[in-house]
Amino acid sequence: NAGVTQTPKFQVLKTGQSMTLQCAQDMNHEYMSWYRQDPGMGLRLIHYSVGAGITDQGEVPNGYNVSRSTTEDFPLRLLSAAPSQTSVYFCASRASGGGSSNQPQHFGDGTRLSIL
Amino acid sequence: AQSVTQLDSHVSVSEGTPVLLRCNYSSSYSPSLFWYVQHPNKGLQLLLKYTSAATLVKGINGFEAEFKKSETSFHLTKPSAHMSDAAEYFCVVRNFNDYKLSFGAGTTVTVRA
């Protein structure tokens, strides 16, 4: 049971480079989201998706793009990396229905990204 | 709008003694509340959740939390700390029928032998 799988686990980029953080889940969850975790700030929502073909902005969306072409995958793209995007990125998914607000999030193990 | 305040950024306890992690929340609607634990270099794991049923919620690994609406609190406790409890803990709130979560800043727990 893989759950939520993120790749890569670590990445170092130079300022201005672009890259895609991959996220896949095998639980048939409709809801998926991306967070960044910075010291003393908890997790902040970057983008989220309520189903294939539907995405929306979270709290800190600038500099990031997402797409959701399948239920399983939700990649996060950094268009032009900046040092302020150095962070740990977490992908999460959760089921819908059955009182969806009560459904817990399932998190991946994170991608540690450094921008030089 | 919803928000979460974790009142302690760091808690240090001796093994075998009680643990108390404090969380206050604000929410416009009936909230769902969660506690997550994060071990080093790992993702977040759900400890327990409050979903408007019993106000005292029992979770995994001996943790429990009590929802107090009058105090807008959702404190996490464990009667006897274990070395494996050393981790970071996040209190999280979600408004009813709102997708977005609000995370507290986290409380780091260290356990002394």
Short mmCIF file of C-alpha atoms in Angstrom, two decimals:
data_model
loop_
_atom_site.label_atom_id
_atom_site.label_comp_id
_atom_site.label_asym_id
_atom_site.label_seq_id
_atom_site.Cartn_x
_atom_site.Cartn_y
_atom_site.Cartn_z
CA ASN A 1 0.00 0.00 0.00
CA ALA A 2 2.05 2.93 -1.29
CA GLY A 3 -0.26 5.79 -0.21
CA VAL A 4 1.15 9.14 -1.35
CA THR A 5 4.48 9.00 -3.17
CA GLN A 6 6.63 12.05 -3.79
CA THR A 7 9.69 12.28 -6.01
CA PRO A 8 12.40 13.35 -5.78
CA LYS A 9 13.15 13.30 -2.04
CA PHE A 10 15.93 15.88 -2.37
CA GLN A 11 16.78 18.45 -5.02
CA VAL A 12 19.19 21.34 -5.39
CA LEU A 13 18.48 23.96 -8.05
CA LYS A 14 20.09 27.15 -9.23
CA THR A 15 18.11 30.38 -9.28
CA GLY A 16 16.08 30.61 -12.46
CA GLN A 17 15.91 26.89 -13.16
CA SER A 18 12.59 25.15 -13.51
CA MET A 19 11.55 21.76 -12.26
CA THR A 20 8.57 19.57 -11.49
CA LEU A 21 7.88 17.87 -8.17
CA GLN A 22 5.95 14.68 -8.69
CA CYS A 23 3.12 13.39 -6.51
CA ALA A 24 1.11 10.22 -7.00
CA GLN A 25 -1.50 8.52 -4.84
CA ASP A 26 -3.03 5.08 -5.23
CA MET A 27 -6.06 5.51 -2.96
CA ASN A 28 -8.41 6.95 -5.59
CA HIS A 29 -8.67 10.16 -3.58
CA GLU A 30 -10.37 13.08 -5.28
CA TYR A 31 -8.74 15.79 -3.22
CA MET A 32 -5.02 16.50 -3.56
CA SER A 33 -2.96 19.40 -2.37
CA TRP A 34 0.55 20.81 -2.12
CA TYR A 35 1.99 22.44 0.99
CA ARG A 36 5.29 24.01 1.83
CA GLN A 37 6.76 23.73 5.30
CA ASP A 38 9.02 26.43 6.64
CA PRO A 39 10.45 26.67 10.19
CA GLY A 40 8.00 28.15 12.68
CA MET A 41 5.22 28.53 10.12
CA GLY A 42 3.55 25.14 10.02
CA LEU A 43 2.36 24.05 6.58
CA ARG A 44 0.98 26.53 4.07
CA LEU A 45 -1.24 25.54 1.19
CA ILE A 46 0.16 26.27 -2.27
CA HIS A 47 -2.40 24.76 -4.65
CA TYR A 48 -5.10 22.16 -4.41
CA SER A 49 -7.37 20.08 -6.61
CA VAL A 50 -10.83 18.70 -5.93
CA GLY A 51 -10.71 16.32 -8.88
CA ALA A 52 -9.19 15.65 -12.26
CA GLY A 53 -9.18 18.80 -14.38
CA ILE A 54 -9.93 21.11 -11.43
CA THR A 55 -7.30 23.10 -9.57
CA ASP A 56 -7.31 26.22 -7.43
CA GLN A 57 -4.91 28.47 -5.57
CA GLY A 58 -4.12 28.18 -1.92
CA GLU A 59 -2.46 30.56 0.46
CA VAL A 60 0.93 30.94 -1.26
CA PRO A 61 0.52 30.13 -4.99
CA ASN A 62 2.94 32.62 -6.56
CA GLY A 63 5.76 31.02 -8.51
CA TYR A 64 4.07 27.62 -8.73
CA ASN A 65 1.84 25.91 -11.27
CA VAL A 66 -0.16 22.71 -11.01
CA SER A 67 -2.26 20.51 -13.25
CA ARG A 68 -4.44 17.47 -12.60
CA SER A 69 -4.91 15.39 -15.71
CA THR A 70 -5.56 12.14 -13.80
CA THR A 71 -6.95 11.25 -10.39
CA GLU A 72 -3.63 9.71 -9.36
CA ASP A 73 -1.13 12.44 -10.22
CA PHE A 74 -0.75 16.05 -9.10
CA PRO A 75 2.61 17.55 -10.17
CA LEU A 76 3.87 20.88 -8.86
CA ARG A 77 5.95 23.04 -11.21
CA LEU A 78 8.41 25.72 -10.23
CA LEU A 79 8.60 28.02 -13.21
CA SER A 80 11.73 30.00 -12.32
CA ALA A 81 13.21 28.93 -8.99
CA ALA A 82 14.03 31.59 -6.41
CA PRO A 83 15.91 31.24 -3.09
CA SER A 84 12.65 32.06 -1.27
CA GLN A 85 11.28 28.76 -2.56
CA THR A 86 13.81 26.79 -0.53
CA SER A 87 11.54 24.66 1.60
CA VAL A 88 10.18 21.21 2.26
CA TYR A 89 7.23 20.41 0.03
CA PHE A 90 4.48 17.99 0.99
CA CYS A 91 1.81 16.51 -1.18
CA ALA A 92 -1.38 15.28 0.47
CA SER A 93 -4.58 13.57 -0.56
CA ARG A 94 -7.87 12.76 1.05
CA ALA A 95 -11.11 11.07 0.20
CA SER A 96 -14.31 12.91 -0.53
CA GLY A 97 -17.79 12.01 0.66
CA GLY A 98 -18.89 10.60 4.01
CA GLY A 99 -18.65 14.01 5.61
CA SER A 100 -15.68 15.10 3.58
CA SER A 101 -14.54 17.69 6.06
CA ASN A 102 -13.87 14.86 8.53
CA GLN A 103 -11.63 12.91 6.22
CA PRO A 104 -7.98 13.13 7.26
CA GLN A 105 -5.20 14.07 4.91
CA HIS A 106 -2.63 11.47 3.88
CA PHE A 107 0.81 12.98 3.42
CA GLY A 108 3.82 11.99 1.37
CA ASP A 109 7.29 11.97 2.93
CA GLY A 110 8.20 15.31 1.40
CA THR A 111 10.63 16.80 -1.11
CA ARG A 112 13.47 18.85 0.34
CA LEU A 113 14.29 21.58 -2.14
CA SER A 114 17.23 24.00 -1.97
CA ILE A 115 17.56 26.93 -4.35
CA LEU A 116 21.04 28.41 -4.61
CA ALA B 1 -11.53 32.69 8.47
CA GLN B 2 -9.96 30.01 10.60
CA SER B 3 -6.67 29.94 12.45
CA VAL B 4 -4.72 27.87 14.94
CA THR B 5 -2.35 28.89 17.70
CA GLN B 6 -0.07 26.36 19.31
CA LEU B 7 0.92 27.93 22.58
CA ASP B 8 4.29 26.21 23.00
CA SER B 9 6.94 26.00 20.32
CA HIS B 10 8.94 23.48 22.34
CA VAL B 11 8.04 21.06 25.13
CA SER B 12 10.58 18.96 27.00
CA VAL B 13 9.50 16.08 29.25
CA SER B 14 11.09 13.15 31.03
CA GLU B 15 10.28 9.65 29.89
CA GLY B 16 7.30 8.30 31.79
CA THR B 17 5.86 11.72 32.69
CA PRO B 18 2.74 13.32 31.17
CA VAL B 19 2.80 15.35 27.98
CA LEU B 20 0.55 18.36 27.33
CA LEU B 21 0.52 20.20 24.01
CA ARG B 22 -1.75 23.22 23.90
CA CYS B 23 -3.80 24.36 20.91
CA ASN B 24 -6.34 27.17 20.57
CA TYR B 25 -8.34 27.72 17.42
CA SER B 26 -10.66 30.21 15.83
CA SER B 27 -13.31 29.18 13.38
CA SER B 28 -16.43 30.75 11.92
CA TYR B 29 -18.27 27.46 11.61
CA SER B 30 -18.37 24.07 13.25
CA PRO B 31 -14.77 22.98 12.91
CA SER B 32 -13.07 19.68 12.40
CA LEU B 33 -9.85 19.52 14.40
CA PHE B 34 -6.87 17.26 13.94
CA TRP B 35 -3.53 16.53 15.53
CA TYR B 36 -0.70 15.32 13.31
CA VAL B 37 2.77 14.10 14.25
CA GLN B 38 5.88 14.48 12.12
CA HIS B 39 9.01 12.48 12.80
CA PRO B 40 12.30 13.69 11.32
CA ASN B 41 12.46 13.56 7.53
CA LYS B 42 8.98 12.09 7.36
CA GLY B 43 5.54 13.25 6.31
CA LEU B 44 2.71 13.99 8.70
CA GLN B 45 0.80 11.16 10.36
CA LEU B 46 -2.68 11.58 11.79
CA LEU B 47 -2.84 11.12 15.56
CA LEU B 48 -6.52 11.84 16.10
CA LYS B 49 -9.44 13.93 14.90
CA TYR B 50 -12.47 15.67 16.37
CA THR B 51 -15.57 15.64 14.19
CA SER B 52 -18.41 16.94 16.42
CA ALA B 53 -19.05 13.63 18.12
CA ALA B 54 -17.49 12.90 21.52
CA THR B 55 -15.52 15.83 22.91
CA LEU B 56 -12.80 13.54 24.30
CA VAL B 57 -11.03 11.94 21.38
CA LYS B 58 -8.65 9.02 21.66
CA GLY B 59 -5.94 8.56 19.09
CA ILE B 60 -3.03 6.32 18.32
CA ASN B 61 -0.04 5.65 20.57
CA GLY B 62 -1.91 6.57 23.76
CA PHE B 63 -2.65 10.18 22.83
CA GLU B 64 -5.96 11.87 23.45
CA ALA B 65 -7.38 15.36 23.05
CA GLU B 66 -10.35 17.19 24.48
CA PHE B 67 -12.44 19.63 22.48
CA LYS B 68 -13.62 22.55 24.64
CA LYS B 69 -15.85 24.86 22.66
CA SER B 70 -16.16 27.43 25.44
CA GLU B 71 -12.37 27.77 25.57
CA THR B 72 -11.83 27.21 21.80
CA SER B 73 -9.15 24.72 22.73
CA PHE B 74 -8.09 21.28 21.58
CA HIS B 75 -5.18 20.29 23.81
CA LEU B 76 -3.30 17.04 23.23
CA THR B 77 -2.22 14.86 26.13
CA LYS B 78 -0.50 11.59 26.86
CA PRO B 79 -0.20 10.21 30.40
CA SER B 80 3.28 8.74 30.01
CA ALA B 81 5.82 9.90 27.45
CA HIS B 82 7.97 7.45 25.54
CA MET B 83 11.24 8.16 23.79
CA SER B 84 9.54 7.45 20.46
CA ASP B 85 7.19 10.42 21.09
CA ALA B 86 10.01 12.85 20.29
CA ALA B 87 8.72 14.60 17.16
CA GLU B 88 6.96 17.71 15.95
CA TYR B 89 3.22 17.98 16.49
CA PHE B 90 0.76 20.07 14.50
CA CYS B 91 -2.74 21.15 15.45
CA VAL B 92 -4.95 21.62 12.40
CA VAL B 93 -8.43 23.08 11.89
CA ARG B 94 -10.84 22.84 9.01
CA ASN B 95 -14.19 24.61 8.77
CA PHE B 96 -17.23 22.54 7.95
CA ASN B 97 -17.40 21.88 4.19
CA ASP B 98 -14.26 23.89 3.55
CA TYR B 99 -11.43 22.09 1.82
CA LYS B 100 -8.64 24.22 3.22
CA LEU B 101 -6.73 23.34 6.35
CA SER B 102 -5.07 25.78 8.71
CA PHE B 103 -1.97 24.51 10.48
CA GLY B 104 -0.48 25.68 13.71
CA ALA B 105 3.21 26.54 13.74
CA GLY B 106 4.05 23.24 15.42
CA THR B 107 5.34 22.09 18.82
CA THR B 108 8.60 20.21 19.04
CA VAL B 109 8.62 17.56 21.75
CA THR B 110 11.84 16.25 23.24
CA VAL B 111 11.87 13.34 25.68
CA ARG B 112 14.65 13.00 28.24
CA ALA B 113 15.74 9.57 29.40
#
